[in-house]
Coordinates of N, CA and C in Angstrom, one line a residue:
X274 N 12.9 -52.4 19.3 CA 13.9 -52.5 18.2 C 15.2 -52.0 18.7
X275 N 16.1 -52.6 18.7 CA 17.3 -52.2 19.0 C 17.8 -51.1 18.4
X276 N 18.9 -50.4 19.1 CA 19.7 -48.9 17.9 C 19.8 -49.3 17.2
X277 N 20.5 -50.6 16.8 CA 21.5 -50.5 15.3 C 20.7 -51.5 14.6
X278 N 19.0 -51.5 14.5 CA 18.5 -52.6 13.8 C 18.9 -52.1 12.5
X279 N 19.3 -53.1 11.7 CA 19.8 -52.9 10.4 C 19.1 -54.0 9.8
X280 N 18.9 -53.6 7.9 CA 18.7 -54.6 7.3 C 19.4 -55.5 6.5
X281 N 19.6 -56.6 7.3 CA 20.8 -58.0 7.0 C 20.4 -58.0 5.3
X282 N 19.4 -57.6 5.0 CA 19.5 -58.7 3.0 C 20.4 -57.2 3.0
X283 N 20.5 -56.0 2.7 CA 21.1 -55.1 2.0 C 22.5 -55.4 2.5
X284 N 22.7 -55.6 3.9 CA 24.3 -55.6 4.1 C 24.8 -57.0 3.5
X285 N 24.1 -57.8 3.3 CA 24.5 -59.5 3.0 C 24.9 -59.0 1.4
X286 N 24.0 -58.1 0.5 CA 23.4 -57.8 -0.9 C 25.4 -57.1 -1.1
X287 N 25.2 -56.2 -0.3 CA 26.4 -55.2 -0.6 C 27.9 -56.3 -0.3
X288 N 27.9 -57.2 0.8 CA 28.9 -57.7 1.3 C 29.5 -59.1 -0.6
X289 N 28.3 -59.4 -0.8 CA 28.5 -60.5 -1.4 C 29.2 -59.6 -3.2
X290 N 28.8 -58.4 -3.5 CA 28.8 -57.5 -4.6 C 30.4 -57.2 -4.7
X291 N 30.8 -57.1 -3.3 CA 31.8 -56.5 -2.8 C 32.9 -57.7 -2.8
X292 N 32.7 -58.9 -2.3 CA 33.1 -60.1 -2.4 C 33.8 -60.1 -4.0
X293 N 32.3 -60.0 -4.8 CA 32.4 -60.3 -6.2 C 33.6 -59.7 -6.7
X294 N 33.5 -58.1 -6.6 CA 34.1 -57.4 -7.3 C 35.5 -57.6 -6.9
X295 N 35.9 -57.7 -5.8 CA 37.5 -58.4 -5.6 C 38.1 -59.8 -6.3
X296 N 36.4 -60.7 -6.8 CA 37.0 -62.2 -6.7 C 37.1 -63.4 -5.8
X297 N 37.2 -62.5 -4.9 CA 36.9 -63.3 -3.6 C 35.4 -64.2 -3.1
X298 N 35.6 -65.1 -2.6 CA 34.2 -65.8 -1.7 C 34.1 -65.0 -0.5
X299 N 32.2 -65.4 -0.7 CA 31.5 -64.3 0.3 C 31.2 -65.9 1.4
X300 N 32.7 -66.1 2.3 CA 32.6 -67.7 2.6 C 31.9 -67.7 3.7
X301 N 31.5 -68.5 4.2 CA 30.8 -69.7 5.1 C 30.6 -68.5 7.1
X302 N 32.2 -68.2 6.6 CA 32.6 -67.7 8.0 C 32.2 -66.4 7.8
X303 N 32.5 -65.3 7.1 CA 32.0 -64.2 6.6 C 30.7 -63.9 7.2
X304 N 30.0 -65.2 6.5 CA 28.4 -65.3 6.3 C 27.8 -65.1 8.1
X305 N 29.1 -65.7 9.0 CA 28.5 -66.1 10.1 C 28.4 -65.0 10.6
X306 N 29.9 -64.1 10.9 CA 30.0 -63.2 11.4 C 29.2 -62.2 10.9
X307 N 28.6 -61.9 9.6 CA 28.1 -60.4 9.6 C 26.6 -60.9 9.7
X308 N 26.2 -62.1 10.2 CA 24.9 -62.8 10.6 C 24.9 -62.2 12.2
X309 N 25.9 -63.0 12.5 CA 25.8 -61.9 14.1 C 25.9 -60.7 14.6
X310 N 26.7 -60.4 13.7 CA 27.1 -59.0 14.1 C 25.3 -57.9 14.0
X311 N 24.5 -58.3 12.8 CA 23.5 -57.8 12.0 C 22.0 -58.6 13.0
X312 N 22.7 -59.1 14.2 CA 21.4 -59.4 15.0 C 21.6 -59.3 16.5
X313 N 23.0 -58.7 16.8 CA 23.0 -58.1 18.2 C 22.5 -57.0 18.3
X314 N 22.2 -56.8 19.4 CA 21.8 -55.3 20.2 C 22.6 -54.4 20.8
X315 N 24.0 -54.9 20.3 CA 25.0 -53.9 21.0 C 26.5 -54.9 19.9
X316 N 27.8 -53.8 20.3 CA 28.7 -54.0 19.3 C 29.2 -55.2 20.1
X317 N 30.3 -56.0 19.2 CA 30.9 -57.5 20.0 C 32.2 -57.1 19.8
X318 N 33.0 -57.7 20.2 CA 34.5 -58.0 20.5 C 34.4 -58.7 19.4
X319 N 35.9 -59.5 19.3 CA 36.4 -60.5 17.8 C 35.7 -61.9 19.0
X320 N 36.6 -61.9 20.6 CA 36.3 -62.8 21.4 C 34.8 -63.2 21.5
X321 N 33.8 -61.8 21.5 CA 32.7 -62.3 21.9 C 32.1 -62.8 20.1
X322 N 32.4 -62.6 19.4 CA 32.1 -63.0 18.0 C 32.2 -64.6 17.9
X323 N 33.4 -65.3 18.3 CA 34.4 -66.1 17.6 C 33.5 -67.0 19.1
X324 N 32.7 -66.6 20.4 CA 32.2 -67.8 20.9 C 30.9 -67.6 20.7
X325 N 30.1 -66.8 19.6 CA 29.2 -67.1 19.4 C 28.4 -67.7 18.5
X326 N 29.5 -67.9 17.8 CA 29.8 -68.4 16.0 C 30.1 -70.0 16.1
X327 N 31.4 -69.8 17.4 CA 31.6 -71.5 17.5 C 30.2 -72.4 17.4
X328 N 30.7 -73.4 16.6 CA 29.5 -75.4 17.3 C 30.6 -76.0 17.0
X329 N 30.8 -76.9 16.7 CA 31.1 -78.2 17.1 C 32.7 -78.0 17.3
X330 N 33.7 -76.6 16.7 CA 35.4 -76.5 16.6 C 35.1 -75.1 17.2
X331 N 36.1 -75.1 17.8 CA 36.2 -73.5 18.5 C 36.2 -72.7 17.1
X332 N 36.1 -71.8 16.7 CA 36.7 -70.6 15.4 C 37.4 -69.7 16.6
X333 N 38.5 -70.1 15.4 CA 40.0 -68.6 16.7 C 39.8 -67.3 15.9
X334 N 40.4 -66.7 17.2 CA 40.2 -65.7 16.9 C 41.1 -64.5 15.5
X335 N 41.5 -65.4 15.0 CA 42.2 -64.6 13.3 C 41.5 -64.8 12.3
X336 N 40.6 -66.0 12.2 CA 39.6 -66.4 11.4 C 38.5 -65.1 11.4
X337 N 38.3 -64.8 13.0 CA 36.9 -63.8 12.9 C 37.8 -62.8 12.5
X338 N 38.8 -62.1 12.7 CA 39.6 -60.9 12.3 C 39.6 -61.1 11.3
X339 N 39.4 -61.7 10.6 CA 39.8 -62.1 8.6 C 38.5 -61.3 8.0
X340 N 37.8 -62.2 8.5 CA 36.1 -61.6 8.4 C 36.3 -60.1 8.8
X341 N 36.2 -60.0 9.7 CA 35.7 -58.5 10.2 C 36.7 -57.4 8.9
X342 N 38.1 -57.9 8.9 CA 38.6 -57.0 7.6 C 37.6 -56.6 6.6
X343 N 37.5 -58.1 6.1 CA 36.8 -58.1 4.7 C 35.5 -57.0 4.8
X344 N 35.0 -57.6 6.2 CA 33.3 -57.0 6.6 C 33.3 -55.7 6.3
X345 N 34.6 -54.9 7.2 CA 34.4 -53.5 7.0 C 35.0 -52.9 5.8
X346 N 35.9 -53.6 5.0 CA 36.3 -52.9 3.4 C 34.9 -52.9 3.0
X347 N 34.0 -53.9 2.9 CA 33.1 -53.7 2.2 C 32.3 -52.7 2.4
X348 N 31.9 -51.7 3.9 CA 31.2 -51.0 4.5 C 30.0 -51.5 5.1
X349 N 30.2 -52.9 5.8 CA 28.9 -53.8 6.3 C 28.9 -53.4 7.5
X350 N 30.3 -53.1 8.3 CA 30.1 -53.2 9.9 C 31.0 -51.9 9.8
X351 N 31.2 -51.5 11.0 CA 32.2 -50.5 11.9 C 32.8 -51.1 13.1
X352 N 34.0 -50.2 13.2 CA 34.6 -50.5 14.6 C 34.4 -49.6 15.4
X353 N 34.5 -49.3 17.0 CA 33.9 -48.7 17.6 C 35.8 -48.7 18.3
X354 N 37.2 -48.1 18.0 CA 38.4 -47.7 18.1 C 38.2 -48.3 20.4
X355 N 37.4 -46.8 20.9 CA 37.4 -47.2 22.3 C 36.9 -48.4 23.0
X356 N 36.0 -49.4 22.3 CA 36.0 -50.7 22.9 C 36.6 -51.7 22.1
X357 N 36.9 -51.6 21.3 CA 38.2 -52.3 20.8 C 36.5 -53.6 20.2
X358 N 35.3 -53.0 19.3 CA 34.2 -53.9 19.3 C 34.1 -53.4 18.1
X359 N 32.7 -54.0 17.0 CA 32.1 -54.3 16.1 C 30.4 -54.2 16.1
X360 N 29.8 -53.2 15.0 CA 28.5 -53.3 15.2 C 28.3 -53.3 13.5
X361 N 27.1 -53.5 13.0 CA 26.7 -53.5 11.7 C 26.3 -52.5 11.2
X362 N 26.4 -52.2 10.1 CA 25.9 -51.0 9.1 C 25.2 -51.2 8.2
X363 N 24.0 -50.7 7.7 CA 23.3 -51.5 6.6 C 23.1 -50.2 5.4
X364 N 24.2 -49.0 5.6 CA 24.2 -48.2 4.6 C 25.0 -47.2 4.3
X365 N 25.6 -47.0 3.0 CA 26.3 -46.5 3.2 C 27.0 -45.2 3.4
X366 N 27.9 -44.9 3.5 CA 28.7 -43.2 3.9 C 28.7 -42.8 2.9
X367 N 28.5 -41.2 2.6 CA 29.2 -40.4 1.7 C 30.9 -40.3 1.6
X368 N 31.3 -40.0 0.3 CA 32.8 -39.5 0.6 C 33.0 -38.6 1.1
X369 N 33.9 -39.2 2.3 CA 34.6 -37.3 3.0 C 33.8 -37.3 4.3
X370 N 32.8 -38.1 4.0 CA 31.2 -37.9 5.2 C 32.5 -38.2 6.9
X371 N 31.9 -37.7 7.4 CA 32.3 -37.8 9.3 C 31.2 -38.8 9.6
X372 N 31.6 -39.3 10.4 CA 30.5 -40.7 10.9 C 30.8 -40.6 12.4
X373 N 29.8 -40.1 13.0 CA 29.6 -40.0 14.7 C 29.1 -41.4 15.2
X374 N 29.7 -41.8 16.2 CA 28.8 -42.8 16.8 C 28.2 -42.4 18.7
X375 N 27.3 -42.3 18.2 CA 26.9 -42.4 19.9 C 26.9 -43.6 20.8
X376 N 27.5 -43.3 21.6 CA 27.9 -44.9 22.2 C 27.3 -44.7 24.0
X377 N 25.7 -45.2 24.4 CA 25.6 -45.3 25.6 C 26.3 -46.3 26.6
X378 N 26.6 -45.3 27.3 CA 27.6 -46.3 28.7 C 26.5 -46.8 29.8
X379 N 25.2 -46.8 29.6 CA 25.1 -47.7 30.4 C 24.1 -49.0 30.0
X380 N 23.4 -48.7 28.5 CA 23.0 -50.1 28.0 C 24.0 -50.6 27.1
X381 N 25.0 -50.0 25.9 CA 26.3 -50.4 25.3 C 25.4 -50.2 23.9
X382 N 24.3 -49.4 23.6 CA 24.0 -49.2 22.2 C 24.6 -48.3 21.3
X383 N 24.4 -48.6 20.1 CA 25.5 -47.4 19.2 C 24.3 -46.7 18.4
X384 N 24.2 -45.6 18.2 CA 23.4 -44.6 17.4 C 24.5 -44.5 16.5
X385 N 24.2 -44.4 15.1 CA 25.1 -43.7 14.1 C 24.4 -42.7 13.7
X386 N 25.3 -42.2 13.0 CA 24.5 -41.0 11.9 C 25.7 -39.8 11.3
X387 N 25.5 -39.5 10.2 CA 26.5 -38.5 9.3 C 26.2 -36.8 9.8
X388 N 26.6 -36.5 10.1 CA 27.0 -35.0 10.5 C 27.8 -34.2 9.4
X389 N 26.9 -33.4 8.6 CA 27.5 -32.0 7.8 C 28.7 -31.1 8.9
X390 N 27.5 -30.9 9.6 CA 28.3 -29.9 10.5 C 29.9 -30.1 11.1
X391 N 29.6 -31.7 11.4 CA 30.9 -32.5 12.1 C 32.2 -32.4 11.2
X392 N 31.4 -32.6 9.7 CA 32.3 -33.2 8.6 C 33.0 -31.3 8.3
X393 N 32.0 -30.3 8.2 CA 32.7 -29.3 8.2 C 34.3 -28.6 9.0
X394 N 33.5 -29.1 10.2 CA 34.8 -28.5 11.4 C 36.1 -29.6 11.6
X395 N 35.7 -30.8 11.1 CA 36.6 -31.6 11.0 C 38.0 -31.2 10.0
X396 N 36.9 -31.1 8.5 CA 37.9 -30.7 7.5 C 38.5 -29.4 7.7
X397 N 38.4 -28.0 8.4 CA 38.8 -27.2 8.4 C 39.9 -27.3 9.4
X398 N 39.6 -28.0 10.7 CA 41.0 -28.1 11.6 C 41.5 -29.1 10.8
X399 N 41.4 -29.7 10.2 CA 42.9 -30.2 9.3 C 43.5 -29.4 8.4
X400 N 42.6 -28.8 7.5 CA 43.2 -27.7 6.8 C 44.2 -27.0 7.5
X401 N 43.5 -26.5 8.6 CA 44.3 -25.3 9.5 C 45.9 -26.4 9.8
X402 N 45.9 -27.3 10.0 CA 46.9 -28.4 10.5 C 48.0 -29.1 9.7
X403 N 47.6 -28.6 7.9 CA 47.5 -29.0 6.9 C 47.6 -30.5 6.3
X404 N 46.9 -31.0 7.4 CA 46.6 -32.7 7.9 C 45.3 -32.9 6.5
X405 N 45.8 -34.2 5.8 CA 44.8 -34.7 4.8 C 44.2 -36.1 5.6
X406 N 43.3 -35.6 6.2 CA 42.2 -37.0 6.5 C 41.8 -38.2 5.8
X407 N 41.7 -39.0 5.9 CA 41.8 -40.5 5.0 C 40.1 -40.6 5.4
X408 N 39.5 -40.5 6.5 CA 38.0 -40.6 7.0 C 38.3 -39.9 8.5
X409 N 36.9 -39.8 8.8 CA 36.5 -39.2 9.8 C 35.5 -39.7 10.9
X410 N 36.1 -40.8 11.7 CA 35.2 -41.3 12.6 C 34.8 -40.4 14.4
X411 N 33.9 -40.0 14.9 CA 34.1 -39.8 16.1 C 33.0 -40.4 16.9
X412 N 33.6 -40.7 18.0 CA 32.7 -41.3 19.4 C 31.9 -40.9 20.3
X413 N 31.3 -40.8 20.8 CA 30.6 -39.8 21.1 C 30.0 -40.5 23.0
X414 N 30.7 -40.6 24.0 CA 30.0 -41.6 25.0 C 29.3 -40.4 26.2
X415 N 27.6 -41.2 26.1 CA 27.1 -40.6 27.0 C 26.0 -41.9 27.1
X416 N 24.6 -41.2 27.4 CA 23.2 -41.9 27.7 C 22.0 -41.7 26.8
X417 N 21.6 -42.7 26.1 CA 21.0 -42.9 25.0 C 19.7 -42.1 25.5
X418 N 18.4 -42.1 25.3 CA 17.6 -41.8 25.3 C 16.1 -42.6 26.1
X419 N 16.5 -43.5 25.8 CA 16.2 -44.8 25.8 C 16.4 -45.0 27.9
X420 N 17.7 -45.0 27.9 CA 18.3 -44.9 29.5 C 18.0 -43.6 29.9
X421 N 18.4 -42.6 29.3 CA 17.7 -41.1 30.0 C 16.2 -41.3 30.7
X422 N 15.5 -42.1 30.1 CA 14.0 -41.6 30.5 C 14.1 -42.8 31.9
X423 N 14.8 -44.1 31.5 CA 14.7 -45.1 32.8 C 15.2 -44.1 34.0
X424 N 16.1 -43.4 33.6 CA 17.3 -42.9 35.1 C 17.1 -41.3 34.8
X425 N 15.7 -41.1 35.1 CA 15.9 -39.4 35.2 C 16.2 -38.7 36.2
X426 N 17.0 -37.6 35.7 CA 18.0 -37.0 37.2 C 17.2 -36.3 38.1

C-alpha cells in the first residue's frame, strides 16, 4: 500500500460538497486530476499531472493549475512548497492544526500526520515574533521506513 493510500469516495464526497457549496461544478477536469493525484504513489508536478490526464488534446498546464486551486480550497490534496508537487488527502485538518509532511528522498513518498507538539512550538515562536500564522505546514526530508530497512547502515 503506498504512504498516501487515501480514500478517493471521501475526497471525491468532500470535493464535490465543496464544489456545491461555492456553486461551482465539480467538472470533468477536476474529476481527472483529483483521480490521479488519489492513485499515485508519490506527489506529481502540474507537468507531470497535465501528461497524465492528456488523450486525444494535450490539457495545458493552467487548466491543471485551475484544478489543483479548487482541489486544495477544498482540502482534497496538498502541496508539497520544496518540490514545487501535489499529493492527496482524504481527511481533514483541525483549525490552527500544523501539518508535517515527511517527504523520503529516496523513494519520493509523503507521510502526513498532525502534530500537537509541532502546532504548540509553532504558535508560541510566533507569539514571541508577534507573527499571526494563517496555517502551518512543515517538511520534513529524510528516509521513510520502508527504505531504511532496504539500505541499512
Amino acid at each position: 500500500m503506498p504512504a498516501n493510500a487515501v480514500d478517493r469516495k471521501a475526497m471525491e464526497a468532500r470535493a464535490r460538497v465543496y464544489a456545491a457549496s461555492k456553486g461551482a461544478p465539480f467538472s470533468p477536469m477536476r474529476q481527472r486530476v483529483l483521480t490521479l493525484l488519489g492513485t499515485s504513489d508519490k506527489p506529481l508536478t502540474a507537468y507531470e499531472i497535465a501528461g497524465g490526464i492528456s488523450d486525444k488534446r494535450k490539457v495545458h498546464g493552467i487548466e491543471v493549475y485551475r484544478a489543483l486551486e479548487f482541489l486544495q480550497e477544498a482540502g482534497c490534496i496538498h502541496r508539497l512548497a520544496s518540490r514545487s508537487s501535489y499529493f492527496a488527502c482524504d481527511h481533514l485538518h483541525g483549525e490552527g492544526e500544523a501539518v508535517v509532511f515527511m517527504v523520503c528522498q529516496e523513494c519520493g513518498a509523503v507521510h502526513e500526520m498532525g502534530s500537537e507538539l509541532v502546532t504548540r512550538g509553532l504558535k508560541g515562536a510566533a507569539k514571541t515574533m508577534g507573527f499571526k500564522a494563517a496555517h502551518s505546514i512543515v517538511e520534513v526530508e529524510g528516509e521513510c521506513a520502508k527504505c531504511a530497512t532496504a539500505h541499512p547502515i
